């Protein structure tokens, strides 16, 4: 159905942002934040696309990939880095 196609398309979009983040950053991220960012980024992209359509009548196309990648990279940069493990033995 069309709903499952749209859902699959939205959930597969964070791959580009994860790839860009991995190539351009040596920053560590908290593992538990990655799934949250990967789910939030497509939802934010969808909301932005709806807002652009409602406010200015602009239909997004491939820009959605860029928006999603930016939301993914930004979310990973904003996620708190894990605290270093210290051995106090």
PDB file of C-alpha atoms in Angstrom:
ATOM      1  CA  UNK A   1       0.000   0.000   0.000  1.00  0.00           C
ATOM      2  CA  UNK A   2       1.017   3.620  -0.375  1.00  0.00           C
ATOM      3  CA  UNK A   3       1.297   4.079   3.404  1.00  0.00           C
ATOM      4  CA  UNK A   4       3.854   1.301   3.743  1.00  0.00           C
ATOM      5  CA  UNK A   5       5.875   2.723   0.836  1.00  0.00           C
ATOM      6  CA  UNK A   6       5.917   6.176   2.422  1.00  0.00           C
ATOM      7  CA  UNK A   7       6.830   4.725   5.822  1.00  0.00           C
ATOM      8  CA  UNK A   8       9.662   2.673   4.317  1.00  0.00           C
ATOM      9  CA  UNK A   9      10.949   5.718   2.428  1.00  0.00           C
ATOM     10  CA  UNK A  10      10.943   7.898   5.520  1.00  0.00           C
ATOM     11  CA  UNK A  11      12.640   5.316   7.734  1.00  0.00           C
ATOM     12  CA  UNK A  12      15.360   4.545   5.187  1.00  0.00           C
ATOM     13  CA  UNK A  13      16.395   8.198   4.866  1.00  0.00           C
ATOM     14  CA  UNK A  14      18.636   8.492   7.975  1.00  0.00           C
ATOM     15  CA  UNK A  15      21.204   6.208   6.342  1.00  0.00           C
ATOM     16  CA  UNK A  16      22.659   9.152   4.404  1.00  0.00           C
ATOM     17  CA  UNK A  17      23.007  11.261   7.562  1.00  0.00           C
ATOM     18  CA  UNK A  18      24.598   8.392   9.484  1.00  0.00           C
ATOM     19  CA  UNK A  19      27.049   7.843   6.632  1.00  0.00           C
ATOM     20  CA  UNK A  20      27.982  11.544   6.464  1.00  0.00           C
ATOM     21  CA  UNK A  21      28.396  11.737  10.234  1.00  0.00           C
ATOM     22  CA  UNK A  22      30.648   8.675  10.234  1.00  0.00           C
ATOM     23  CA  UNK A  23      32.833  10.025   7.432  1.00  0.00           C
ATOM     24  CA  UNK A  24      33.205  13.569   8.703  1.00  0.00           C
ATOM     25  CA  UNK A  25      33.414  13.157  12.462  1.00  0.00           C
ATOM     26  CA  UNK A  26      35.512  11.319  14.998  1.00  0.00           C
ATOM     27  CA  UNK A  27      33.024  12.215  17.699  1.00  0.00           C
ATOM     28  CA  UNK A  28      31.659   9.432  19.888  1.00  0.00           C
ATOM     29  CA  UNK A  29      27.930   9.246  20.372  1.00  0.00           C
ATOM     30  CA  UNK A  30      25.835   7.480  22.943  1.00  0.00           C
ATOM     31  CA  UNK A  31      24.615   4.243  21.373  1.00  0.00           C
ATOM     32  CA  UNK A  32      21.140   4.629  22.826  1.00  0.00           C
ATOM     33  CA  UNK A  33      20.730   8.026  21.096  1.00  0.00           C
ATOM     34  CA  UNK A  34      21.258   6.707  17.567  1.00  0.00           C
ATOM     35  CA  UNK A  35      17.875   4.957  17.180  1.00  0.00           C
ATOM     36  CA  UNK A  36      16.097   7.988  18.641  1.00  0.00           C
ATOM     37  CA  UNK A  37      17.808  10.306  16.164  1.00  0.00           C
ATOM     38  CA  UNK A  38      17.171   7.870  13.302  1.00  0.00           C
ATOM     39  CA  UNK A  39      13.441   7.911  14.086  1.00  0.00           C
ATOM     40  CA  UNK A  40      13.164  11.617  14.919  1.00  0.00           C
ATOM     41  CA  UNK A  41      14.960  12.878  11.790  1.00  0.00           C
ATOM     42  CA  UNK A  42      12.424  11.494   9.271  1.00  0.00           C
ATOM     43  CA  UNK A  43       9.556  12.730  11.427  1.00  0.00           C
ATOM     44  CA  UNK A  44      11.084  16.216  11.556  1.00  0.00           C
ATOM     45  CA  UNK A  45      11.660  16.097   7.797  1.00  0.00           C
ATOM     46  CA  UNK A  46       8.068  15.081   7.222  1.00  0.00           C
ATOM     47  CA  UNK A  47       6.840  17.898   9.486  1.00  0.00           C
ATOM     48  CA  UNK A  48       9.062  20.394   7.647  1.00  0.00           C
ATOM     49  CA  UNK A  49       7.760  19.205   4.271  1.00  0.00           C
ATOM     50  CA  UNK A  50       4.169  19.573   5.492  1.00  0.00           C
ATOM     51  CA  UNK A  51       4.878  23.037   6.899  1.00  0.00           C
ATOM     52  CA  UNK A  52       6.512  24.210   3.663  1.00  0.00           C
ATOM     53  CA  UNK A  53       3.513  22.947   1.717  1.00  0.00           C
ATOM     54  CA  UNK A  54       0.977  24.519   4.077  1.00  0.00           C
ATOM     55  CA  UNK A  55       2.707  27.879   4.414  1.00  0.00           C
ATOM     56  CA  UNK A  56       4.067  28.502   0.926  1.00  0.00           C
ATOM     57  CA  UNK A  57       2.677  25.719  -1.263  1.00  0.00           C
ATOM     58  CA  UNK A  58       6.177  24.343  -1.838  1.00  0.00           C
ATOM     59  CA  UNK A  59       6.311  20.633  -2.665  1.00  0.00           C
ATOM     60  CA  UNK A  60       9.550  19.029  -1.519  1.00  0.00           C
ATOM     61  CA  UNK A  61      11.217  16.324  -3.543  1.00  0.00           C
ATOM     62  CA  UNK A  62      14.865  15.367  -3.261  1.00  0.00           C
ATOM     63  CA  UNK A  63      15.398  18.186  -0.762  1.00  0.00           C
ATOM     64  CA  UNK A  64      13.845  15.824   1.744  1.00  0.00           C
ATOM     65  CA  UNK A  65      17.063  13.774   1.626  1.00  0.00           C
ATOM     66  CA  UNK A  66      19.128  16.845   2.488  1.00  0.00           C
ATOM     67  CA  UNK A  67      16.788  17.912   5.294  1.00  0.00           C
ATOM     68  CA  UNK A  68      16.827  14.442   6.761  1.00  0.00           C
ATOM     69  CA  UNK A  69      20.611  14.154   6.563  1.00  0.00           C
ATOM     70  CA  UNK A  70      20.984  17.539   8.269  1.00  0.00           C
ATOM     71  CA  UNK A  71      18.558  16.551  11.036  1.00  0.00           C
ATOM     72  CA  UNK A  72      20.384  13.240  11.514  1.00  0.00           C
ATOM     73  CA  UNK A  73      23.873  14.774  11.635  1.00  0.00           C
ATOM     74  CA  UNK A  74      22.655  17.591  13.883  1.00  0.00           C
ATOM     75  CA  UNK A  75      20.926  15.176  16.224  1.00  0.00           C
ATOM     76  CA  UNK A  76      24.039  13.035  16.517  1.00  0.00           C
ATOM     77  CA  UNK A  77      26.190  16.090  17.214  1.00  0.00           C
ATOM     78  CA  UNK A  78      23.765  17.209  19.909  1.00  0.00           C
ATOM     79  CA  UNK A  79      23.547  13.778  21.518  1.00  0.00           C
ATOM     80  CA  UNK A  80      25.679  13.578  24.626  1.00  0.00           C
ATOM     81  CA  UNK A  81      28.938  11.707  24.222  1.00  0.00           C
ATOM     82  CA  UNK A  82      29.416   8.739  26.522  1.00  0.00           C
ATOM     83  CA  UNK A  83      31.406   9.374  29.649  1.00  0.00           C
ATOM     84  CA  UNK A  84      34.867   7.821  29.605  1.00  0.00           C
ATOM     85  CA  UNK A  85      35.276   4.735  31.694  1.00  0.00           C
ATOM     86  CA  UNK A  86      37.871   5.111  34.414  1.00  0.00           C
ATOM     87  CA  UNK A  87      39.478   2.244  36.197  1.00  0.00           C
ATOM     88  CA  UNK A  88      39.926   3.111  39.872  1.00  0.00           C
ATOM     89  CA  UNK A  89      41.495  -0.187  40.852  1.00  0.00           C
TER      90      UNK A  89
END
